[in-house]
Short mmCIF file of C-alpha atoms in Angstrom, two decimals:
data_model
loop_
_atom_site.label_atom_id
_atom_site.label_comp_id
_atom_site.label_asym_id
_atom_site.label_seq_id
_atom_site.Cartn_x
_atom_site.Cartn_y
_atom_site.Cartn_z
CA UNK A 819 0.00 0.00 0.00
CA UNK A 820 1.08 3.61 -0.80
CA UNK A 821 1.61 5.84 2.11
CA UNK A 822 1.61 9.51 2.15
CA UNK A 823 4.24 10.96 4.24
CA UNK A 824 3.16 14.64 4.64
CA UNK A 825 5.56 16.90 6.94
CA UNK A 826 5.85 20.90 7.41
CA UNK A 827 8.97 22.58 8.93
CA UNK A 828 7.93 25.40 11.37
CA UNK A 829 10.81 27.82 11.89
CA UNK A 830 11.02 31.65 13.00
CA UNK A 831 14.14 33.56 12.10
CA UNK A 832 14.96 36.43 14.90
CA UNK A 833 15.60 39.48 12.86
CA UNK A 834 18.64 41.62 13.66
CA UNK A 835 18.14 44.86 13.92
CA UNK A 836 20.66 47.91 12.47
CA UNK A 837 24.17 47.49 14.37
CA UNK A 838 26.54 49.97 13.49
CA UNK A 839 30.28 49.76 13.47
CA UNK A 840 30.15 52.29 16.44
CA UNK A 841 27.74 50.02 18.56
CA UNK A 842 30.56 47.48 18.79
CA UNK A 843 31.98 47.52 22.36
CA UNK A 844 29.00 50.02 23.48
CA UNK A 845 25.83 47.96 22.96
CA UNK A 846 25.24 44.27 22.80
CA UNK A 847 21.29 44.12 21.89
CA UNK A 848 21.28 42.78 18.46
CA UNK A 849 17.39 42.03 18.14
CA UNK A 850 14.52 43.75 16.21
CA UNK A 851 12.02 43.15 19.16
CA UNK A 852 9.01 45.02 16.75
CA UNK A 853 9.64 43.85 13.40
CA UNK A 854 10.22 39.81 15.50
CA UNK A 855 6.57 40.78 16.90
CA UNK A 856 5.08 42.19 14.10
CA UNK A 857 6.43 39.31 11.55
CA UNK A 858 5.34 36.51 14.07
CA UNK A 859 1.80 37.95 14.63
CA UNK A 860 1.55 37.89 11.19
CA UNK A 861 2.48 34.46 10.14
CA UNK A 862 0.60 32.92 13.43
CA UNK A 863 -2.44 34.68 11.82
CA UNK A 864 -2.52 34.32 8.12
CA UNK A 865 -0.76 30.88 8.23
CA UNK A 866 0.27 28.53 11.46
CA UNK A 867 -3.59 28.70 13.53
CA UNK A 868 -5.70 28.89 10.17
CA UNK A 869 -3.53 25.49 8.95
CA UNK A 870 -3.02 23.84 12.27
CA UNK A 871 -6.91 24.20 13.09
CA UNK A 872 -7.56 22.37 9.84
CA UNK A 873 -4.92 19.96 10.25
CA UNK A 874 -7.07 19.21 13.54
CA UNK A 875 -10.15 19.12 12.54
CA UNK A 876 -8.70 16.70 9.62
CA UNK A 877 -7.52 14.61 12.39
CA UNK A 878 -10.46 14.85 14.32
CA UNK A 879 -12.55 13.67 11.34
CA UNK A 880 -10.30 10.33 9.98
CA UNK A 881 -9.14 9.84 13.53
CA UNK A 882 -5.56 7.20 13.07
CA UNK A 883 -6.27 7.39 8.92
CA UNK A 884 -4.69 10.93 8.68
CA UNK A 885 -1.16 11.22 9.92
CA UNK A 886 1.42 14.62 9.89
CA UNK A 887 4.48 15.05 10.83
CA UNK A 888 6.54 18.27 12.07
CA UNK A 889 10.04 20.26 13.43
CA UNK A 890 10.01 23.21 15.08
CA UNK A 891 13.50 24.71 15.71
CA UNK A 892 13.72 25.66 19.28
CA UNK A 893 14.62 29.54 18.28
CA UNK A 894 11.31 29.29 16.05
CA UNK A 895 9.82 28.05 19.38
CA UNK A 896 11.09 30.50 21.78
CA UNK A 897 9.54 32.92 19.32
CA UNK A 898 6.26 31.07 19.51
CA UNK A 899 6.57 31.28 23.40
CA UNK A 900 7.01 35.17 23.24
CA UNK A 901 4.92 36.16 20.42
CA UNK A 902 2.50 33.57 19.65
CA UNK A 903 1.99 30.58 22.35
CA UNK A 904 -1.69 29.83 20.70
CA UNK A 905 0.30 28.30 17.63
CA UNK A 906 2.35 26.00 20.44
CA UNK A 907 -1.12 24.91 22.53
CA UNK A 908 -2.86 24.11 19.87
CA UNK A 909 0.20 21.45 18.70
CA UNK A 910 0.20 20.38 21.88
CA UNK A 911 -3.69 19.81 21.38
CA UNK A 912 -3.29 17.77 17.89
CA UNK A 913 -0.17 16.06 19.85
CA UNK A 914 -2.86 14.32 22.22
CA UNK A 915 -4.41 12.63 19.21
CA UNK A 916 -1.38 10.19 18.88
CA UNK A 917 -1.51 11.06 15.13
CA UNK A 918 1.47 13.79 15.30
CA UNK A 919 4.71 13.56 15.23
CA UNK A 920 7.35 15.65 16.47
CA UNK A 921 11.26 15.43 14.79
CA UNK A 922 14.93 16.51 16.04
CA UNK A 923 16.60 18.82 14.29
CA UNK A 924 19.28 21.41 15.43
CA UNK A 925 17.91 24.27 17.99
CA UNK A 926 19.33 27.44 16.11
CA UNK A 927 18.41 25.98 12.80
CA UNK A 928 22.39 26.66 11.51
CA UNK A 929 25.03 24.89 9.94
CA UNK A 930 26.77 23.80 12.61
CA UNK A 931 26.80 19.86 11.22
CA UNK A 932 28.89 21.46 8.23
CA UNK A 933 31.76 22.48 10.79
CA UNK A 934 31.64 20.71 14.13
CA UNK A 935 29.72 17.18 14.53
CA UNK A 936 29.84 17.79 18.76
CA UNK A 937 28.33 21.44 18.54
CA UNK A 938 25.72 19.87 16.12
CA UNK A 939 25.05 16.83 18.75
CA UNK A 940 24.40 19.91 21.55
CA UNK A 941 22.25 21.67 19.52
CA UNK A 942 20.15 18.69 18.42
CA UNK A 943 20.06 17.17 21.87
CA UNK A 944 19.01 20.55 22.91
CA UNK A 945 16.08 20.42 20.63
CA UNK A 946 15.01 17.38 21.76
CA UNK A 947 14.97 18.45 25.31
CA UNK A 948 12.58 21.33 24.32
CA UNK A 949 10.03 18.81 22.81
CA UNK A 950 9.83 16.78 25.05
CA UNK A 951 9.21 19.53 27.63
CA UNK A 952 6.21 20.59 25.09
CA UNK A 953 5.00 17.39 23.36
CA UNK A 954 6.39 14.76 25.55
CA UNK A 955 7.94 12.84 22.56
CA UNK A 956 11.53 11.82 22.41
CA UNK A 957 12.21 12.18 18.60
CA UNK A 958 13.42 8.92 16.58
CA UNK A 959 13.96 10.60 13.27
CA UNK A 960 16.00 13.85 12.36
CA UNK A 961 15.86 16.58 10.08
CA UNK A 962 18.63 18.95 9.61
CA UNK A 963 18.18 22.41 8.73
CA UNK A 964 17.32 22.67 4.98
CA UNK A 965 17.24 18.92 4.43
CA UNK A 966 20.93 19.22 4.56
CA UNK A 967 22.42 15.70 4.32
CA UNK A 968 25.82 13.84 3.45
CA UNK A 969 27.30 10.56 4.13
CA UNK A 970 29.46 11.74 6.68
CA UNK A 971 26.12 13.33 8.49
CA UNK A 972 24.48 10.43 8.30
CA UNK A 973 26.85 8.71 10.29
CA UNK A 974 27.04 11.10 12.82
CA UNK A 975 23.33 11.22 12.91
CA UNK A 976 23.02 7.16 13.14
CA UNK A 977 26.05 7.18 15.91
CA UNK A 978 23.35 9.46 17.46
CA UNK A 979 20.80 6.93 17.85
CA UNK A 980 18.29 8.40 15.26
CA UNK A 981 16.51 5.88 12.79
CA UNK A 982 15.70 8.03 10.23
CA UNK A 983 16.45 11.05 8.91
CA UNK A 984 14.87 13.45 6.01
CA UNK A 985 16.39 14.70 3.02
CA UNK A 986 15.85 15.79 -0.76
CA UNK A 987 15.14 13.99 -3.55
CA UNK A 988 17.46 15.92 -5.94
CA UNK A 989 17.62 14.17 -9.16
CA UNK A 990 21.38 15.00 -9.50
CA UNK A 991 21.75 12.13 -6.13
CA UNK A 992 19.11 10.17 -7.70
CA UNK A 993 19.90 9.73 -11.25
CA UNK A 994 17.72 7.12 -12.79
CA UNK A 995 16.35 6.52 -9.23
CA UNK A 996 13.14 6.91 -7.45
CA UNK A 997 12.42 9.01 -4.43
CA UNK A 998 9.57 6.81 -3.71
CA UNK A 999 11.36 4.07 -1.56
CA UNK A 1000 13.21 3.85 1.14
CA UNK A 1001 16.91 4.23 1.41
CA UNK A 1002 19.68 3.63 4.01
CA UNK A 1003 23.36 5.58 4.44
CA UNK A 1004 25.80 4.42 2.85
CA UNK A 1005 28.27 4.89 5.86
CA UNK A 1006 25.51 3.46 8.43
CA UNK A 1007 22.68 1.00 6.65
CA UNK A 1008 20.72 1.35 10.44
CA UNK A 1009 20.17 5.23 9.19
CA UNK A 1010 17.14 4.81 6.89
CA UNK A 1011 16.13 7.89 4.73
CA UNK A 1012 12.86 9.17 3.65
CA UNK A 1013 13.65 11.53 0.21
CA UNK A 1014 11.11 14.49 -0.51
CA UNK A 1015 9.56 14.16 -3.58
CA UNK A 1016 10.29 17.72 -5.20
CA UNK A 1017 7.50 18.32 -7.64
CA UNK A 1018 4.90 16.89 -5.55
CA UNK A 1019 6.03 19.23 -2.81
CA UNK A 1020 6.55 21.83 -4.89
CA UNK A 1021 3.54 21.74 -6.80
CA UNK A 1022 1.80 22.82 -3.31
CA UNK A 1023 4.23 24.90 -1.72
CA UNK A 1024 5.83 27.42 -4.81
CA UNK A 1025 3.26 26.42 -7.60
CA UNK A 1026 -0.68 26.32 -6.21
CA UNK A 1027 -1.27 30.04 -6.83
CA UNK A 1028 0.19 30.40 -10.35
CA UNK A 1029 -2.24 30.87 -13.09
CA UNK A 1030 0.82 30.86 -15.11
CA UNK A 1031 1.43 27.13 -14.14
CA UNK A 1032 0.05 24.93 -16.73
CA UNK A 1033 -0.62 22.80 -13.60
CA UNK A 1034 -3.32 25.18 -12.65
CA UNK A 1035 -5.67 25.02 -11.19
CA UNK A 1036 -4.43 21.91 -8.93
CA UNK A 1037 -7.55 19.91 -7.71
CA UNK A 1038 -6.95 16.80 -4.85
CA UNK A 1039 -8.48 14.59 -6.64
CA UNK A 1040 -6.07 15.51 -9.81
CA UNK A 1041 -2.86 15.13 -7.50
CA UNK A 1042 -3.74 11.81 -5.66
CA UNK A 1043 -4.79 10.52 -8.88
CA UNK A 1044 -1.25 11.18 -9.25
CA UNK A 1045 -0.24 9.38 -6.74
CA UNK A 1046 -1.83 6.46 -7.49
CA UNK A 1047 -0.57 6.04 -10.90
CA UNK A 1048 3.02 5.40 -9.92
CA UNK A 1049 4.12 2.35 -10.32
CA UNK A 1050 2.21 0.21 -7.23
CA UNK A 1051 6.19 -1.32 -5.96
CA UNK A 1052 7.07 2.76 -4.98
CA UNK A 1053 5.34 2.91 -1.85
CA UNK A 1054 6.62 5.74 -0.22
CA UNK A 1055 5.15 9.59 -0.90
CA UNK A 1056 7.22 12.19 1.11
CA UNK A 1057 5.43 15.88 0.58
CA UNK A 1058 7.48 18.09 2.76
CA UNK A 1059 7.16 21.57 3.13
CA UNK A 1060 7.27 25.00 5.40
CA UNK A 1061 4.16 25.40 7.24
CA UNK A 1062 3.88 28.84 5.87
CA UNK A 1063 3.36 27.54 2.32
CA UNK A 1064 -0.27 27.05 3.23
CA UNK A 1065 -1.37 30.84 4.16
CA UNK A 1066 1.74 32.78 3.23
CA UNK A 1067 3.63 31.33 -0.18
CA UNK A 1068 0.42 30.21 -1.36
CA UNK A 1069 -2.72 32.76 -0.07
CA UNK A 1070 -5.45 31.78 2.09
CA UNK A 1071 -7.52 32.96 -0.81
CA UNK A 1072 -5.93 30.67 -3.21
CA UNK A 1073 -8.25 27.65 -1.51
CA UNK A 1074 -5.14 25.95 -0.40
CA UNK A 1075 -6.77 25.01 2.76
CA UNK A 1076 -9.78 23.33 0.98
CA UNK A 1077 -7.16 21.36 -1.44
CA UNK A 1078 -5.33 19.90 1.91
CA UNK A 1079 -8.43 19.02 3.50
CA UNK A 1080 -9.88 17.13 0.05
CA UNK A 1081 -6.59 15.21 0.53
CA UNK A 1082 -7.70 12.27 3.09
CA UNK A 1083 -10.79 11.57 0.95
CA UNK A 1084 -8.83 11.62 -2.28
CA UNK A 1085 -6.58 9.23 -0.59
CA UNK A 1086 -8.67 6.63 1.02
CA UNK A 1087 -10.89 5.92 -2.47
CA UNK A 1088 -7.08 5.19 -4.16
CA UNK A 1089 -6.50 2.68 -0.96
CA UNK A 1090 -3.77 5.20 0.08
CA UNK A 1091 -2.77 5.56 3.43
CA UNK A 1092 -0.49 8.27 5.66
CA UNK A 1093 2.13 7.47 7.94
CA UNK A 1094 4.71 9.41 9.96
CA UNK A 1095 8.39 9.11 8.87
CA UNK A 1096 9.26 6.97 11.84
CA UNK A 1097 6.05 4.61 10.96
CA UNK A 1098 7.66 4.68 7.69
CA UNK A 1099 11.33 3.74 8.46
CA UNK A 1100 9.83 0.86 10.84
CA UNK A 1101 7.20 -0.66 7.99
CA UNK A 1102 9.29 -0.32 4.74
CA UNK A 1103 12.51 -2.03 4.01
CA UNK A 1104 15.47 -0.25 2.47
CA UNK A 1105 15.92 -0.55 -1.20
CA UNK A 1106 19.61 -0.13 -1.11
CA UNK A 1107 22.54 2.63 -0.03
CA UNK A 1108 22.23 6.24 -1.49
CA UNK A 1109 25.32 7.79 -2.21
CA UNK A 1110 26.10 11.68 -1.15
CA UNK A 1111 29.76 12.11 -1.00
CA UNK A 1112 28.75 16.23 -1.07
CA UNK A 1113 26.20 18.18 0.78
CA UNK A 1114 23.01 18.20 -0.46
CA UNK A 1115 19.65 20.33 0.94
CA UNK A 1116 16.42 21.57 -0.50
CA UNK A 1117 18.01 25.34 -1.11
CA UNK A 1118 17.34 26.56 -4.58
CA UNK A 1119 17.85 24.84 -8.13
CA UNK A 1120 21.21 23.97 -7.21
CA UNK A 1121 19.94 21.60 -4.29
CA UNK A 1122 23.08 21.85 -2.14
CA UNK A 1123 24.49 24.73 -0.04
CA UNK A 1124 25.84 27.44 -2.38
CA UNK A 1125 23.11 29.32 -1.07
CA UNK A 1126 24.25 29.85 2.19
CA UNK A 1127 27.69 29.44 1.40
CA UNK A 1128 28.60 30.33 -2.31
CA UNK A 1129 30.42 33.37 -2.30
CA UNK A 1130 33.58 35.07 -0.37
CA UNK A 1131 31.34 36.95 2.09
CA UNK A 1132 29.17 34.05 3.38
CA UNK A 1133 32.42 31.97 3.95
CA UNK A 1134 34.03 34.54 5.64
CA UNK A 1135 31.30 35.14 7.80
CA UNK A 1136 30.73 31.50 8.36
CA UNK A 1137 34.26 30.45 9.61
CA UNK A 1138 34.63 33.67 11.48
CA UNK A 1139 31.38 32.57 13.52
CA UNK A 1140 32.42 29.42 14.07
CA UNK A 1141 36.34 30.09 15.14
CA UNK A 1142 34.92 31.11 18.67
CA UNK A 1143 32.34 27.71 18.65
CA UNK A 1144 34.62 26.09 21.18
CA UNK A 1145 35.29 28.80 23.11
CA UNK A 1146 31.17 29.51 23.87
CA UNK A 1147 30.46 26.44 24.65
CA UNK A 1148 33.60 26.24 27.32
CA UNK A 1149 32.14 29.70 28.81
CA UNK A 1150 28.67 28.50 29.09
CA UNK A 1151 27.01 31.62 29.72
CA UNK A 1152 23.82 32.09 29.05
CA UNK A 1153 23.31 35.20 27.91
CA UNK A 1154 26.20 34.35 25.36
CA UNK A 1155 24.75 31.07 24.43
CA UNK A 1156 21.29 32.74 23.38
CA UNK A 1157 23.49 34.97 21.43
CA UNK A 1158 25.03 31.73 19.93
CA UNK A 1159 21.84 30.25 19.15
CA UNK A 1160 20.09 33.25 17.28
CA UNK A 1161 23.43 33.86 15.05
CA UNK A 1162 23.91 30.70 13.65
CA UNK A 1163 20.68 30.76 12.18
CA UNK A 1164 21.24 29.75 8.70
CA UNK A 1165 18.96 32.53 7.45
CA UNK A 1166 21.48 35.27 8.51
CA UNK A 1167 23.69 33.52 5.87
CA UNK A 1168 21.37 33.12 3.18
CA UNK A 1169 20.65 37.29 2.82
CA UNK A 1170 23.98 37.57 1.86
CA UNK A 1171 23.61 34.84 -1.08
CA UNK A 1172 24.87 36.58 -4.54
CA UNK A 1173 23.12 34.39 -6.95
CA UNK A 1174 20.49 34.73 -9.44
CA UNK A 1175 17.85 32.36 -7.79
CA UNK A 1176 16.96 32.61 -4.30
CA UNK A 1177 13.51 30.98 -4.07
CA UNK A 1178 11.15 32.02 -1.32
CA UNK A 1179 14.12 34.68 -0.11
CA UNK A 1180 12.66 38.39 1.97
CA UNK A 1181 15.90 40.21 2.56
CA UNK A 1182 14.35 42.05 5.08
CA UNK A 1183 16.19 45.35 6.18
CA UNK A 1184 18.97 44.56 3.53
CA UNK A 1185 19.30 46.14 0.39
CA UNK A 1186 21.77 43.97 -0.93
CA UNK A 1187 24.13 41.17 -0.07
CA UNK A 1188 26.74 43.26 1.01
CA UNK A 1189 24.35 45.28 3.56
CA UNK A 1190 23.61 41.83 5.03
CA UNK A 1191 27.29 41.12 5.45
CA UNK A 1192 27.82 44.59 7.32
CA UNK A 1193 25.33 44.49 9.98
CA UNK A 1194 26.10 40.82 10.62
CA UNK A 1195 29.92 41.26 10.50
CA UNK A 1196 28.90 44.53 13.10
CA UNK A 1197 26.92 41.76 15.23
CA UNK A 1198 29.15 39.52 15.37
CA UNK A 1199 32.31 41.75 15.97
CA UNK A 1200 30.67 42.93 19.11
CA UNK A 1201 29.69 39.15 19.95
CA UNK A 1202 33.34 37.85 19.27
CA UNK A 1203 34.90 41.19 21.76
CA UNK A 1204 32.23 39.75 24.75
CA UNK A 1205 33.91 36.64 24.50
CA UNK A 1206 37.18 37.83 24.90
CA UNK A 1207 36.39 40.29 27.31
CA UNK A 1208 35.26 37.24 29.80
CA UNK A 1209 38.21 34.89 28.44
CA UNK A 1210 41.29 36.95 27.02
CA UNK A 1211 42.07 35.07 23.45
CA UNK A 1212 46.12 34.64 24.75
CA UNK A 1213 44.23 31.84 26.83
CA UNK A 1214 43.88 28.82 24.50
CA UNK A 1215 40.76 26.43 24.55
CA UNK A 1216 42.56 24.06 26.42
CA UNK A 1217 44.22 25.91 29.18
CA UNK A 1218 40.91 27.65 29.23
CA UNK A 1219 38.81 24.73 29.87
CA UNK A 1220 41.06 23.11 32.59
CA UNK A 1221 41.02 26.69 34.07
CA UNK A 1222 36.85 26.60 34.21
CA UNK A 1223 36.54 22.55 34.93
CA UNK A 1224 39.70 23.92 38.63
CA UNK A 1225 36.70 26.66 39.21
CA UNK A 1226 33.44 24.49 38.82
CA UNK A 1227 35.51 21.88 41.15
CA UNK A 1228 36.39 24.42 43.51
CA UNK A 1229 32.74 26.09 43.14
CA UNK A 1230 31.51 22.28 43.93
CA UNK A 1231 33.66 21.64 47.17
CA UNK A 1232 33.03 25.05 48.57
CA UNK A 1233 28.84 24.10 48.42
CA UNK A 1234 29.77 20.54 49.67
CA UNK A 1235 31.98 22.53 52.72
CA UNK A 1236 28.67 24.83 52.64
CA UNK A 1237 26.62 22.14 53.62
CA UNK A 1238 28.72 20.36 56.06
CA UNK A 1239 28.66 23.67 58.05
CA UNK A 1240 25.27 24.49 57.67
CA UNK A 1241 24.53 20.94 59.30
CA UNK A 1242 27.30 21.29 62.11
CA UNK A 1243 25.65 25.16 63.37
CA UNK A 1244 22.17 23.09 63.20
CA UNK A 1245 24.33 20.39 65.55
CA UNK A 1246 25.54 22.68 68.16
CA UNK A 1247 22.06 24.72 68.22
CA UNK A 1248 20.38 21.69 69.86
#
């Protein structure tokens, strides 16, 4: 039997605000607090309640029939906690169903498995810890930000302990392949991987709307028909997508919310089913090993990283970032760490991109690449001087961290002393 493996990414970037050269030193507040409002008021009302309230009442209406699956980074969800906590309790509502499930992917929604596999394990852990607070689900399958995926990552995400993980289709991995089975790593078979089929995806998420599409107007009943007609052996139908597709990329007045609700009904006179990706990777067998020697994600045409990392300034940015990765997580402050989390947010990366094609891209406050660069290269200056005003850089990571594990040792004894006191005064009171 066919199953439909429908998933939406829910992720909120936390807009920088204008940092000048002359802030650096002076004022560490990076953070747009109106326009982060403003833009997650928005999207919680034209997009996230309208879709999640259908999704609900979809579930509520086919009961364990209708299945979806979703990630929310845990910036987008510290957002949602601020801004918007309706869109959170009412996941936490469809959660109760047992018909949801809830993936890991890495908190700030960066790059860090690009540059440092432990920093990536924090942040993903970290994640996990979040849902589970929230949802109460400890997540068996991964998704990384932007699909992104290589052999090496899929080792590091099977040493992990993950199942499964999510990636893209991209017919340039594929070749004469199908994205409609089930694959394994080829570095670790135990890592299955569930492929997103790009035009059936895309067909919802960039295409719905377009009268210029000689797909339009798409009907359900068109697109499971689909569905059905590929060959019966390809059993597996990944459609993943942003949440915001359904209310922002494709309007509210485009009837996109009537086409996903005419879905289930579609489906069950074709005999096709939906299942979550970790009811997936349990049910289907692996087909064989898929090969991805370089990094692939669902950014752009190009379906790799170029996007985020294709020209001088990106990469500059990037590895400047990361040269002080150790030395944050050694400090463990929190007030740095937040910091941490909201700048490695792969977005912050992506306004600088230089090419041609930059699907589903806002810029925001930048005019141009370069202005992105700036204000982040401003940002992060300032970020990079707090870190070596609480640990000079003539101290290297090691000495550094054998410095703060003598203190936390110390800091331990003293409350161990503390207590031994505190029970001797109680002693000699009686």
């Amino acid at each position: 039997m066919k199953n439909i493996c429908l998933y939406f990414e829910i992720h909120q970037i936390t807009h920088l605000r204008r940092y000048r050269f002359f802030d650096i030193g002076t004022d560490h507040y990076y953070y747009d607090d109106f326009e982060n409002e403003r833009s997650v008021s928005d999207i919680a009302m034209r997009s996230y309640m309208p879709a999640l309230n259908v999704l609900h009442e979809m579930i509520k209406k086919h009961g364990k029939y209708f299945r979806v699956a979703f990630s929310i980074s845990g910036v987008g969800m510290e957002q949602l906690e601020m801004y918007a906590p309706e869109v959170l309790e009412k996941l936490q509502a469809m959660n109760e169903s047992g018909c949801v499930e809830f993936l890991a992917e890495p908190y700030s929604h960066g790059l860090s498995s690009l540059v440092d596999g432990s920093l990536f394990e924090h942040e993903v852990h970290k994640q996990m810890q979040k849902i589970f607070e929230y949802f109460g689900q400890k997540p068996k399958v991964l998704r990384n930000s932007s699909l992104i995926y290589s052999d090496e990552i899929g080792l590091q995400v099977a040493n992990m302990g993950f199942k499964g993980m999510l990636t893209e289709g991209a017919k340039h991995v594929l070749g004469w392949k199908s994205p409609h089975y089930l694959y394994h790593c080829s570095m670790a078979p135990s890592l299955k991987l569930l492929l997103r089929d790009i035009v059936l995806s895309d067909d919802i998420s960039l295409r719905f709307s377009n009268p210029q599409w000689e797909g339009y107007p798409l009907f359900a009943d068109k697109y499971v028909e689909r569905i059905a007609n590929i060959p019966k052996e390809e059993n597996v139908i990944n459609i993943f997508m942003n949440l915001s597709a359904l209310g922002i990329s494709q309007p509210l007045s485009s009837n996109i919310l009537d086409f996903i609700i005419a879905l289930p009904d579609c489906a069950k006179q074709k005999d096709i089913a939906f299942a979550t990706p970790s009811e997936i990777v349990k049910q289907e067998k692996s087909v064989g090993a898929l090969n991805v020697p370089d990094t692939l994600s669902w950014l752009d045409e190009e379906r790799d990283v170029s996007s985020c990392l294709g020209n001088d300034m990106q990469r500059e940015a990037f590895n400047k970032l990361y040269s002080v990765a150790e030395r944050v997580r050694i400090a463990d402050d929190s007030r740095l760490n937040q910091d941490w989390d909201y700048l490695q947010d792969s977005n912050n990366f992506r306004f600088m991109t230089t090419k041609p094609s930059h699907v589903g891209l806002n810029r925001g406050i930048y005019d141009s690449p370069f202005d992105a660069f700036t204000n982040y290269m401003n940002i992060l200056g300032d970020f990079i001087w707090r870190v070596n005003s609480i640990y000079p850089s003539d101290i290297d990571n090691e000495e550094l961290n054998s410095l703060l594990t003598t203190i936390r040792n110390q800091a331990k004894e003293i409350a161990k002393k503390d207590k031994e006191i505190a029970k001797l005064k109680k002693k000699a009171a009686k």
